[in-house]
mmCIF file of C-alpha atoms in Angstrom:
data_model
loop_
_atom_site.group_PDB
_atom_site.id
_atom_site.type_symbol
_atom_site.label_atom_id
_atom_site.label_comp_id
_atom_site.label_asym_id
_atom_site.label_seq_id
_atom_site.Cartn_x
_atom_site.Cartn_y
_atom_site.Cartn_z
ATOM 1 C CA MET P 215 9.006 -4.664 22.301
ATOM 2 C CA THR P 216 11.315 -6.658 22.968
ATOM 3 C CA ASP P 217 9.421 -10.130 23.541
ATOM 4 C CA ILE P 218 7.983 -9.593 20.024
ATOM 5 C CA LYS P 219 6.901 -13.974 19.377
ATOM 6 C CA PRO P 220 7.067 -15.078 15.961
ATOM 7 C CA LEU P 221 3.641 -14.708 13.944
ATOM 8 C CA PHE P 222 3.646 -18.870 13.215
ATOM 9 C CA ASP P 223 4.969 -21.568 15.006
ATOM 10 C CA GLU P 224 5.560 -23.467 11.779
ATOM 11 C CA ALA P 225 9.354 -23.230 10.613
ATOM 12 C CA PRO P 226 8.831 -24.339 7.195
ATOM 13 C CA ILE P 227 6.570 -20.940 6.615
ATOM 14 C CA MET P 228 9.193 -19.028 8.390
ATOM 15 C CA LYS P 229 12.127 -19.979 6.091
ATOM 16 C CA GLU P 230 10.581 -17.973 2.841
ATOM 17 C CA PRO P 231 8.719 -14.745 2.410
ATOM 18 C CA ILE P 232 5.060 -14.798 4.330
ATOM 19 C CA ILE P 233 2.593 -14.662 1.372
ATOM 20 C CA ILE P 234 -0.732 -13.945 1.873
ATOM 21 C CA ALA P 235 -3.218 -13.876 -0.737
ATOM 22 C CA GLY P 236 -6.846 -14.008 -1.644
ATOM 23 C CA PRO P 237 -9.813 -11.651 -3.209
ATOM 24 C CA CYS P 238 -10.205 -8.385 -1.728
ATOM 25 C CA SER P 239 -13.593 -9.303 -0.521
ATOM 26 C CA ALA P 240 -15.397 -13.025 0.189
ATOM 27 C CA GLU P 241 -18.455 -12.386 -2.367
ATOM 28 C CA SER P 242 -19.755 -16.223 -2.327
ATOM 29 C CA GLU P 243 -18.854 -19.598 -1.309
ATOM 30 C CA LYS P 244 -17.789 -20.747 -4.565
ATOM 31 C CA GLN P 245 -15.741 -17.606 -5.406
ATOM 32 C CA VAL P 246 -13.954 -17.724 -2.286
ATOM 33 C CA LEU P 247 -13.324 -21.767 -2.152
ATOM 34 C CA ASP P 248 -11.997 -21.610 -6.233
ATOM 35 C CA THR P 249 -9.660 -19.245 -5.319
ATOM 36 C CA ALA P 250 -8.172 -20.490 -2.076
ATOM 37 C CA LYS P 251 -7.819 -24.154 -4.044
ATOM 38 C CA GLU P 252 -6.219 -22.495 -6.813
ATOM 39 C CA LEU P 253 -3.976 -20.972 -4.616
ATOM 40 C CA ALA P 254 -3.225 -23.746 -2.250
ATOM 41 C CA ALA P 255 -2.453 -26.053 -4.973
ATOM 42 C CA GLY P 256 0.208 -23.056 -6.117
ATOM 43 C CA GLY P 257 1.784 -23.338 -2.725
ATOM 44 C CA VAL P 258 -0.087 -20.274 -0.764
ATOM 45 C CA LYS P 259 -0.276 -21.149 2.813
ATOM 46 C CA ILE P 260 -1.984 -18.905 4.259
ATOM 47 C CA PHE P 261 -5.476 -17.233 2.683
ATOM 48 C CA ARG P 262 -7.017 -13.418 3.126
ATOM 49 C CA ALA P 263 -10.978 -12.534 2.436
ATOM 50 C CA GLY P 264 -12.418 -9.268 3.423
ATOM 51 C CA ILE P 265 -15.663 -9.970 5.215
ATOM 52 C CA TRP P 266 -15.904 -6.627 6.619
ATOM 53 C CA LYS P 267 -15.501 -3.990 4.219
ATOM 54 C CA PRO P 268 -15.141 -0.616 4.650
ATOM 55 C CA ARG P 269 -16.404 1.513 1.601
ATOM 56 C CA THR P 270 -15.742 5.934 1.047
ATOM 57 C CA MET P 271 -19.285 5.791 -0.081
ATOM 58 C CA PRO P 272 -23.091 4.618 1.456
ATOM 59 C CA GLY P 273 -24.374 1.809 -1.104
ATOM 60 C CA CYS P 274 -20.842 0.298 -2.236
ATOM 61 C CA PHE P 275 -20.604 -3.305 -1.646
ATOM 62 C CA GLU P 276 -19.692 -3.480 1.971
ATOM 63 C CA GLY P 277 -19.027 -7.279 2.333
ATOM 64 C CA VAL P 278 -21.149 -10.243 2.851
ATOM 65 C CA GLY P 279 -20.910 -9.964 7.053
ATOM 66 C CA ILE P 280 -20.491 -12.883 9.449
ATOM 67 C CA ALA P 281 -22.401 -14.946 6.487
ATOM 68 C CA GLY P 282 -18.785 -15.207 5.000
ATOM 69 C CA LEU P 283 -16.782 -16.685 7.911
ATOM 70 C CA PRO P 284 -18.052 -20.445 7.869
ATOM 71 C CA TRP P 285 -16.444 -19.613 4.371
ATOM 72 C CA LEU P 286 -13.509 -19.297 5.357
ATOM 73 C CA ILE P 287 -13.593 -22.041 7.761
ATOM 74 C CA LYS P 288 -14.787 -24.380 5.280
ATOM 75 C CA VAL P 289 -11.049 -23.284 3.086
ATOM 76 C CA LYS P 290 -9.274 -24.396 6.158
ATOM 77 C CA GLU P 291 -10.749 -27.485 6.294
ATOM 78 C CA GLU P 292 -10.437 -28.443 2.742
ATOM 79 C CA THR P 293 -7.289 -26.909 1.939
ATOM 80 C CA GLY P 294 -5.401 -27.025 5.406
ATOM 81 C CA MET P 295 -4.755 -23.006 4.616
ATOM 82 C CA LYS P 296 -4.472 -20.447 7.664
ATOM 83 C CA VAL P 297 -7.584 -18.066 7.108
ATOM 84 C CA GLY P 298 -7.682 -14.055 7.568
ATOM 85 C CA THR P 299 -9.632 -11.319 7.491
ATOM 86 C CA GLU P 300 -10.017 -7.806 8.301
ATOM 87 C CA VAL P 301 -11.495 -6.608 11.576
ATOM 88 C CA ALA P 302 -12.799 -2.962 12.600
ATOM 89 C CA SER P 303 -14.906 -3.517 15.855
ATOM 90 C CA LYS P 304 -15.102 -5.475 19.126
ATOM 91 C CA SER P 305 -17.903 -7.087 17.202
ATOM 92 C CA HIS P 306 -15.689 -7.971 14.476
ATOM 93 C CA VAL P 307 -13.148 -8.910 16.510
ATOM 94 C CA ILE P 308 -15.831 -11.132 18.416
ATOM 95 C CA SER P 309 -16.664 -13.058 15.120
ATOM 96 C CA ALA P 310 -13.984 -13.666 13.438
ATOM 97 C CA LEU P 311 -11.823 -15.617 16.802
ATOM 98 C CA SER P 312 -14.938 -17.528 17.609
ATOM 99 C CA ALA P 313 -15.699 -18.883 13.924
ATOM 100 C CA GLY P 314 -11.800 -20.196 14.099
ATOM 101 C CA VAL P 315 -10.062 -17.114 11.684
ATOM 102 C CA ASP P 316 -6.256 -17.868 12.459
ATOM 103 C CA ILE P 317 -4.783 -14.410 11.601
ATOM 104 C CA ILE P 318 -6.756 -10.910 12.009
ATOM 105 C CA TRP P 319 -5.616 -7.460 10.244
ATOM 106 C CA ILE P 320 -6.365 -3.965 10.878
ATOM 107 C CA GLY P 321 -7.243 -1.702 8.241
ATOM 108 C CA ALA P 322 -5.830 1.446 7.274
ATOM 109 C CA ARG P 323 -8.629 3.173 8.215
ATOM 110 C CA THR P 324 -8.916 1.672 11.658
ATOM 111 C CA SER P 325 -5.174 1.881 12.713
ATOM 112 C CA ALA P 326 -5.971 5.778 11.948
ATOM 113 C CA SER P 327 -8.050 5.925 15.076
ATOM 114 C CA PRO P 328 -7.123 5.532 18.087
ATOM 115 C CA PHE P 329 -10.254 4.831 19.857
ATOM 116 C CA ALA P 330 -10.855 1.937 17.651
ATOM 117 C CA MET P 331 -7.676 0.501 18.285
ATOM 118 C CA GLN P 332 -7.982 0.517 21.902
ATOM 119 C CA GLU P 333 -11.315 -1.183 21.580
ATOM 120 C CA ILE P 334 -9.830 -3.791 19.525
ATOM 121 C CA ALA P 335 -6.831 -4.236 21.855
ATOM 122 C CA ASP P 336 -9.565 -4.196 24.914
ATOM 123 C CA THR P 337 -11.748 -6.928 23.376
ATOM 124 C CA LEU P 338 -8.104 -9.502 22.367
ATOM 125 C CA GLN P 339 -7.446 -9.009 26.100
ATOM 126 C CA GLU P 340 -10.931 -10.164 27.156
ATOM 127 C CA MET P 341 -10.842 -12.831 24.946
ATOM 128 C CA GLY P 342 -7.320 -14.156 26.303
ATOM 129 C CA ARG P 343 -6.306 -14.932 22.800
ATOM 130 C CA ASP P 344 -2.359 -14.918 21.500
ATOM 131 C CA ILE P 345 -3.850 -14.888 17.832
ATOM 132 C CA PRO P 346 -1.217 -13.308 14.879
ATOM 133 C CA VAL P 347 -2.344 -9.335 14.259
ATOM 134 C CA LEU P 348 -1.264 -7.990 11.533
ATOM 135 C CA ILE P 349 -1.705 -3.570 11.714
ATOM 136 C CA LYS P 350 -2.031 -2.089 8.280
ATOM 137 C CA ASN P 351 -0.246 2.058 8.805
ATOM 138 C CA PRO P 352 -2.521 4.503 8.779
ATOM 139 C CA VAL P 353 -4.027 6.332 5.648
ATOM 140 C CA ASN P 354 -1.740 9.188 6.450
ATOM 141 C CA PRO P 355 2.046 9.038 6.654
ATOM 142 C CA ASP P 356 2.073 9.228 10.260
ATOM 143 C CA LEU P 357 4.694 7.269 12.006
ATOM 144 C CA ASP P 358 3.921 7.529 15.685
ATOM 145 C CA LEU P 359 -0.004 6.900 14.821
ATOM 146 C CA TRP P 360 1.542 3.770 12.834
ATOM 147 C CA ILE P 361 3.336 2.331 16.105
ATOM 148 C CA GLY P 362 0.758 3.753 18.770
ATOM 149 C CA ALA P 363 -1.703 1.281 17.048
ATOM 150 C CA VAL P 364 0.809 -1.455 17.257
ATOM 151 C CA THR P 365 1.624 -0.435 21.194
ATOM 152 C CA ARG P 366 -2.239 -0.627 21.875
ATOM 153 C CA ILE P 367 -2.043 -4.315 20.720
ATOM 154 C CA TYR P 368 1.139 -4.987 22.438
ATOM 155 C CA ASN P 369 -0.170 -3.636 25.773
ATOM 156 C CA ALA P 370 -3.130 -5.781 25.314
ATOM 157 C CA GLY P 371 -0.426 -9.080 25.828
ATOM 158 C CA ILE P 372 -0.504 -9.730 21.875
ATOM 159 C CA ARG P 373 3.055 -11.119 20.972
ATOM 160 C CA ARG P 374 2.395 -12.245 17.848
ATOM 161 C CA ILE P 375 2.596 -8.752 16.168
ATOM 162 C CA GLY P 376 3.450 -7.677 12.163
ATOM 163 C CA VAL P 377 2.676 -5.063 10.229
ATOM 164 C CA ILE P 378 1.699 -3.933 6.733
ATOM 165 C CA HIS P 379 2.941 -1.210 4.701
ATOM 166 C CA ARG P 380 0.106 -0.549 1.951
ATOM 167 C CA GLY P 381 1.159 2.943 1.212
ATOM 168 C CA PHE P 382 -0.509 6.537 2.238
ATOM 169 C CA SER P 383 -3.747 8.133 0.699
ATOM 170 C CA SER P 384 -3.029 11.595 -1.538
ATOM 171 C CA TYR P 385 -4.686 14.057 -3.723
ATOM 172 C CA GLY P 386 -4.436 13.677 -7.641
ATOM 173 C CA LYS P 387 -3.111 11.561 -9.750
ATOM 174 C CA HIS P 388 -0.316 9.518 -8.713
ATOM 175 C CA ILE P 389 1.411 6.925 -10.807
ATOM 176 C CA TYR P 390 -0.024 4.941 -7.782
ATOM 177 C CA ARG P 391 -2.688 4.443 -6.028
ATOM 178 C CA ASN P 392 -1.516 4.811 -2.567
ATOM 179 C CA GLN P 393 2.210 6.446 -2.415
ATOM 180 C CA PRO P 394 4.764 4.255 -0.747
ATOM 181 C CA MET P 395 7.151 6.452 0.904
ATOM 182 C CA TRP P 396 8.914 3.904 1.338
ATOM 183 C CA ALA P 397 11.045 5.865 4.446
ATOM 184 C CA LEU P 398 8.425 5.019 6.851
ATOM 185 C CA PRO P 399 8.342 1.668 6.620
ATOM 186 C CA PHE P 400 12.180 1.374 6.711
ATOM 187 C CA GLU P 401 12.299 3.821 9.829
ATOM 188 C CA PHE P 402 9.747 1.475 11.591
ATOM 189 C CA ALA P 403 11.735 -0.962 11.071
ATOM 190 C CA ARG P 404 14.502 0.354 12.240
ATOM 191 C CA ARG P 405 12.795 0.976 15.253
ATOM 192 C CA PHE P 406 10.972 -2.845 16.087
ATOM 193 C CA PRO P 407 13.364 -5.276 14.063
ATOM 194 C CA ASN P 408 11.877 -7.802 15.559
ATOM 195 C CA ILE P 409 8.442 -7.147 14.144
ATOM 196 C CA PRO P 410 7.762 -8.705 10.725
ATOM 197 C CA VAL P 411 7.264 -5.877 8.030
ATOM 198 C CA ILE P 412 4.657 -6.934 4.951
ATOM 199 C CA CYS P 413 4.161 -5.162 1.828
ATOM 200 C CA ASP P 414 0.612 -4.899 0.259
ATOM 201 C CA PRO P 415 1.457 -4.264 -3.105
ATOM 202 C CA SER P 416 -2.278 -4.062 -4.420
ATOM 203 C CA HIS P 417 -3.329 -1.236 -2.272
ATOM 204 C CA ILE P 418 0.235 0.511 -3.224
ATOM 205 C CA SER P 419 -0.558 -0.137 -6.998
ATOM 206 C CA GLY P 420 -4.008 0.604 -7.066
ATOM 207 C CA ALA P 421 -3.276 -1.883 -10.589
ATOM 208 C CA HIS P 422 -3.013 -5.208 -11.781
ATOM 209 C CA ASP P 423 0.188 -4.850 -13.816
ATOM 210 C CA LEU P 424 2.252 -3.035 -11.133
ATOM 211 C CA VAL P 425 1.805 -5.293 -8.373
ATOM 212 C CA ALA P 426 4.268 -8.127 -9.793
ATOM 213 C CA PRO P 427 7.209 -5.448 -10.428
ATOM 214 C CA LEU P 428 5.907 -3.643 -6.422
ATOM 215 C CA SER P 429 6.359 -7.071 -5.176
ATOM 216 C CA ARG P 430 9.773 -7.778 -6.455
ATOM 217 C CA HIS P 431 11.160 -4.603 -5.287
ATOM 218 C CA ALA P 432 9.612 -5.055 -1.817
ATOM 219 C CA LEU P 433 11.299 -8.663 -1.797
ATOM 220 C CA ASP P 434 14.522 -6.856 -2.721
ATOM 221 C CA MET P 435 14.604 -3.918 0.080
ATOM 222 C CA GLY P 436 14.114 -6.407 2.887
ATOM 223 C CA PHE P 437 10.436 -6.754 3.613
ATOM 224 C CA ASP P 438 9.506 -10.209 5.640
ATOM 225 C CA GLY P 439 6.630 -10.907 3.388
ATOM 226 C CA LEU P 440 3.514 -9.708 0.621
ATOM 227 C CA MET P 441 -0.491 -9.416 1.248
ATOM 228 C CA ILE P 442 -1.475 -9.861 -2.470
ATOM 229 C CA GLU P 443 -5.234 -9.746 -3.918
ATOM 230 C CA SER P 444 -5.953 -12.686 -6.172
ATOM 231 C CA HIS P 445 -9.564 -13.009 -7.476
ATOM 232 C CA CYS P 446 -10.337 -16.319 -9.572
ATOM 233 C CA ASN P 447 -12.644 -13.455 -11.874
ATOM 234 C CA PRO P 448 -10.934 -9.764 -10.854
ATOM 235 C CA GLU P 449 -13.167 -8.520 -13.777
ATOM 236 C CA CYS P 450 -16.018 -9.268 -11.996
ATOM 237 C CA ALA P 451 -15.285 -8.550 -7.955
ATOM 238 C CA LEU P 452 -17.184 -6.355 -6.133
ATOM 239 C CA SER P 453 -14.474 -4.421 -4.986
ATOM 240 C CA ASP P 454 -10.887 -3.224 -6.108
ATOM 241 C CA ALA P 455 -11.265 -5.101 -9.572
ATOM 242 C CA LYS P 456 -8.162 -3.450 -11.347
ATOM 243 C CA GLN P 457 -5.537 -4.599 -8.753
ATOM 244 C CA GLN P 458 -6.258 -8.466 -8.462
ATOM 245 C CA LEU P 459 -4.895 -10.677 -9.814
ATOM 246 C CA LEU P 460 -5.841 -14.643 -11.447
ATOM 247 C CA PRO P 461 -4.661 -17.211 -9.024
ATOM 248 C CA SER P 462 -2.851 -18.705 -11.704
ATOM 249 C CA GLU P 463 -0.588 -15.147 -12.178
ATOM 250 C CA LEU P 464 -0.192 -14.651 -8.492
ATOM 251 C CA VAL P 465 0.895 -18.366 -8.405
ATOM 252 C CA ALA P 466 2.922 -17.282 -10.967
ATOM 253 C CA LEU P 467 4.762 -14.483 -9.659
ATOM 254 C CA VAL P 468 5.555 -16.474 -6.594
ATOM 255 C CA LYS P 469 7.135 -19.012 -7.736
ATOM 256 C CA GLU P 470 9.711 -16.662 -9.673
ATOM 257 C CA LEU P 471 10.144 -14.469 -6.899
ATOM 258 C CA LYS P 472 14.140 -14.746 -5.464
ATOM 259 C CA VAL P 473 14.628 -15.327 -1.409
ATOM 260 C CA ARG P 474 17.438 -12.618 -1.050
ATOM 261 C CA GLU P 475 19.768 -12.170 2.025
ATOM 262 C CA LYS P 476 18.764 -9.265 4.134
ATOM 263 C CA PRO P 477 20.701 -6.566 2.322
ATOM 264 C CA THR P 478 24.116 -5.542 2.561
ATOM 265 C CA GLY P 479 23.515 -1.693 2.725
ATOM 266 C CA THR P 480 22.325 -0.093 5.753
ATOM 267 C CA PRO P 481 18.531 0.382 6.352
ATOM 268 C CA GLU P 482 19.227 4.378 6.621
ATOM 269 C CA LEU P 483 20.838 4.438 2.676
ATOM 270 C CA ASP P 484 17.659 1.932 1.499
ATOM 271 C CA ALA P 485 15.455 4.743 2.907
ATOM 272 C CA LEU P 486 17.245 7.608 1.176
ATOM 273 C CA ARG P 487 17.228 5.732 -2.126
ATOM 274 C CA SER P 488 13.720 5.046 -1.849
ATOM 275 C CA GLU P 489 13.322 8.793 -0.788
ATOM 276 C CA ILE P 490 14.354 9.893 -4.146
ATOM 277 C CA ASP P 491 12.551 7.057 -6.133
ATOM 278 C CA GLN P 492 9.174 8.727 -4.765
ATOM 279 C CA ILE P 493 10.390 12.390 -5.027
ATOM 280 C CA ASP P 494 11.477 10.841 -9.086
ATOM 281 C CA HIS P 495 8.091 10.102 -9.213
ATOM 282 C CA GLU P 496 6.282 13.186 -7.903
ATOM 283 C CA LEU P 497 8.238 15.381 -9.945
ATOM 284 C CA LEU P 498 7.033 13.587 -13.113
ATOM 285 C CA GLU P 499 3.578 13.574 -12.495
ATOM 286 C CA LEU P 500 3.667 17.216 -11.371
ATOM 287 C CA LEU P 501 5.083 17.768 -14.965
ATOM 288 C CA ALA P 502 2.663 15.530 -16.771
ATOM 289 C CA LYS P 503 0.482 18.092 -14.838
ATOM 290 C CA ARG P 504 1.982 21.192 -15.797
ATOM 291 C CA MET P 505 1.638 20.255 -19.374
ATOM 292 C CA GLY P 506 -1.833 19.010 -18.681
ATOM 293 C CA VAL P 507 -2.700 22.841 -17.901
ATOM 294 C CA SER P 508 -0.387 24.337 -20.686
ATOM 295 C CA LYS P 509 -2.488 21.992 -23.432
ATOM 296 C CA LYS P 510 -5.894 23.893 -21.811
ATOM 297 C CA ILE P 511 -4.300 27.742 -21.826
ATOM 298 C CA GLY P 512 -3.037 26.881 -25.940
ATOM 299 C CA GLU P 513 -6.941 25.747 -26.326
ATOM 300 C CA TYR P 514 -7.992 29.431 -24.754
ATOM 301 C CA LYS P 515 -5.490 30.965 -26.785
ATOM 302 C CA LYS P 516 -6.626 29.262 -30.060
ATOM 303 C CA ALA P 517 -10.032 29.867 -29.468
ATOM 304 C CA HIS P 518 -9.477 33.809 -28.577
ATOM 305 C CA ASN P 519 -6.859 34.246 -31.648
ATOM 306 C CA MET P 520 -4.075 34.729 -28.907
ATOM 307 C CA MET P 521 -0.271 34.241 -29.559
ATOM 308 C CA VAL P 522 0.990 31.324 -28.453
ATOM 309 C CA VAL P 523 4.488 32.572 -27.236
ATOM 310 C CA GLN P 524 4.281 35.891 -24.960
ATOM 311 C CA LEU P 525 8.133 37.115 -24.949
ATOM 312 C CA GLY P 526 6.844 38.925 -21.554
ATOM 313 C CA ARG P 527 5.598 36.784 -19.747
ATOM 314 C CA HIS P 528 8.260 34.363 -20.853
ATOM 315 C CA ASP P 529 11.089 36.454 -19.527
ATOM 316 C CA THR P 530 9.166 36.870 -16.022
ATOM 317 C CA ILE P 531 8.360 33.380 -15.761
ATOM 318 C CA MET P 532 12.785 32.731 -16.157
ATOM 319 C CA LYS P 533 13.480 35.702 -13.932
ATOM 320 C CA GLU P 534 11.246 34.693 -10.818
ATOM 321 C CA ARG P 535 12.129 30.898 -11.356
ATOM 322 C CA THR P 536 15.887 31.474 -11.126
ATOM 323 C CA GLU P 537 15.842 33.400 -8.076
ATOM 324 C CA THR P 538 13.198 31.493 -6.377
ATOM 325 C CA GLY P 539 15.954 28.337 -6.693
ATOM 326 C CA GLU P 540 18.379 30.156 -6.247
ATOM 327 C CA LYS P 541 16.580 30.886 -2.233
ATOM 328 C CA LEU P 542 16.276 27.306 -2.104
ATOM 329 C CA GLY P 543 19.626 26.484 -2.562
ATOM 330 C CA LEU P 544 20.029 25.585 -6.460
ATOM 331 C CA PRO P 545 22.028 26.827 -8.805
ATOM 332 C CA LYS P 546 20.407 29.891 -11.186
ATOM 333 C CA GLU P 547 22.619 28.308 -13.857
ATOM 334 C CA PHE P 548 20.730 24.497 -13.088
ATOM 335 C CA THR P 549 17.198 26.050 -12.548
ATOM 336 C CA GLY P 550 17.764 27.921 -15.523
ATOM 337 C CA LYS P 551 18.233 24.628 -17.824
ATOM 338 C CA ILE P 552 15.370 23.196 -16.585
ATOM 339 C CA MET P 553 12.924 25.811 -16.917
ATOM 340 C CA SER P 554 13.833 26.266 -20.444
ATOM 341 C CA SER P 555 12.901 23.068 -21.472
ATOM 342 C CA ILE P 556 9.785 22.674 -19.729
ATOM 343 C CA HIS P 557 8.698 26.210 -21.104
ATOM 344 C CA GLU P 558 9.864 24.528 -24.435
ATOM 345 C CA GLU P 559 7.590 21.584 -24.169
ATOM 346 C CA SER P 560 5.337 23.976 -23.211
ATOM 347 C CA VAL P 561 5.152 25.872 -26.362
ATOM 348 C CA LYS P 562 4.829 22.353 -27.915
ATOM 349 C CA ARG P 563 1.649 21.420 -26.417
ATOM 350 C CA GLN P 564 0.393 24.888 -27.433
ATOM 351 C CA LEU P 565 0.460 24.323 -30.726
#
């Protein structure tokens, strides 16, 4: 993919990180225009809003559909912003492009389906439009699947291609809604250095207060831009209310973001450091989960008039864990110190 074109022809946009902002869902004409006008006044040049929303459970708000496309075009006419929305099928592509949408993106659920990706690619080829297309990473951490989705769009004749890193789904309670697994987007960028990689801190974090630090972190690591969700009244949003910023908050964040030169470190080193960060988060999450189980054990022991500390079990655990650690290449003393600290905290939770 050596003949990739810039996403946008306008040089001023490309001198700074690409910022794409707007509500998770287009809910009403007023909501869309109110949000867009505030963002445009703050210097944001690209507006996003979901028209069709893939939901896990039936009965949830699944978007307003084609009724919302004229709202996006009105944003374009009244603010001069470029406008984009997510597509997941042939009919979505035809409706969005026919309405005059400037950019389309393909969501994580769709990029995981080769059949859906091929249908979208075939439709784009039939329509003969080299519109900017952004492809989010698949829900599961499969780099080849992501590359395959991009390749299908490229083979359809599209040369204005970018990808969006929105994290990966995982089971259980975690710090982030979707795990960043930074090594994967770094590896993608290493293989395809001419394709812009945009970070979606809203979907990675899933939380309003984590969007700003993740945005700074992404740009510091060399991402080419950000896609951030913003709503004029986040508390009343019909989808993803917890992760959306007020337009004023988003504008303030963008103004404080510093444009940096590409990192001087190697992509390989950056990926390894980010992998360490991810593992540390997972360790903390597992420790928190373990302490939660310890608390439940303590409640059970109290209810059944049992002693908190059972020396026989403690000795067995220490022996088994240190032996397991040795098999994994960890020094016995190191594993013993860690397990002793964990056991001490577990006992506190049971008292």
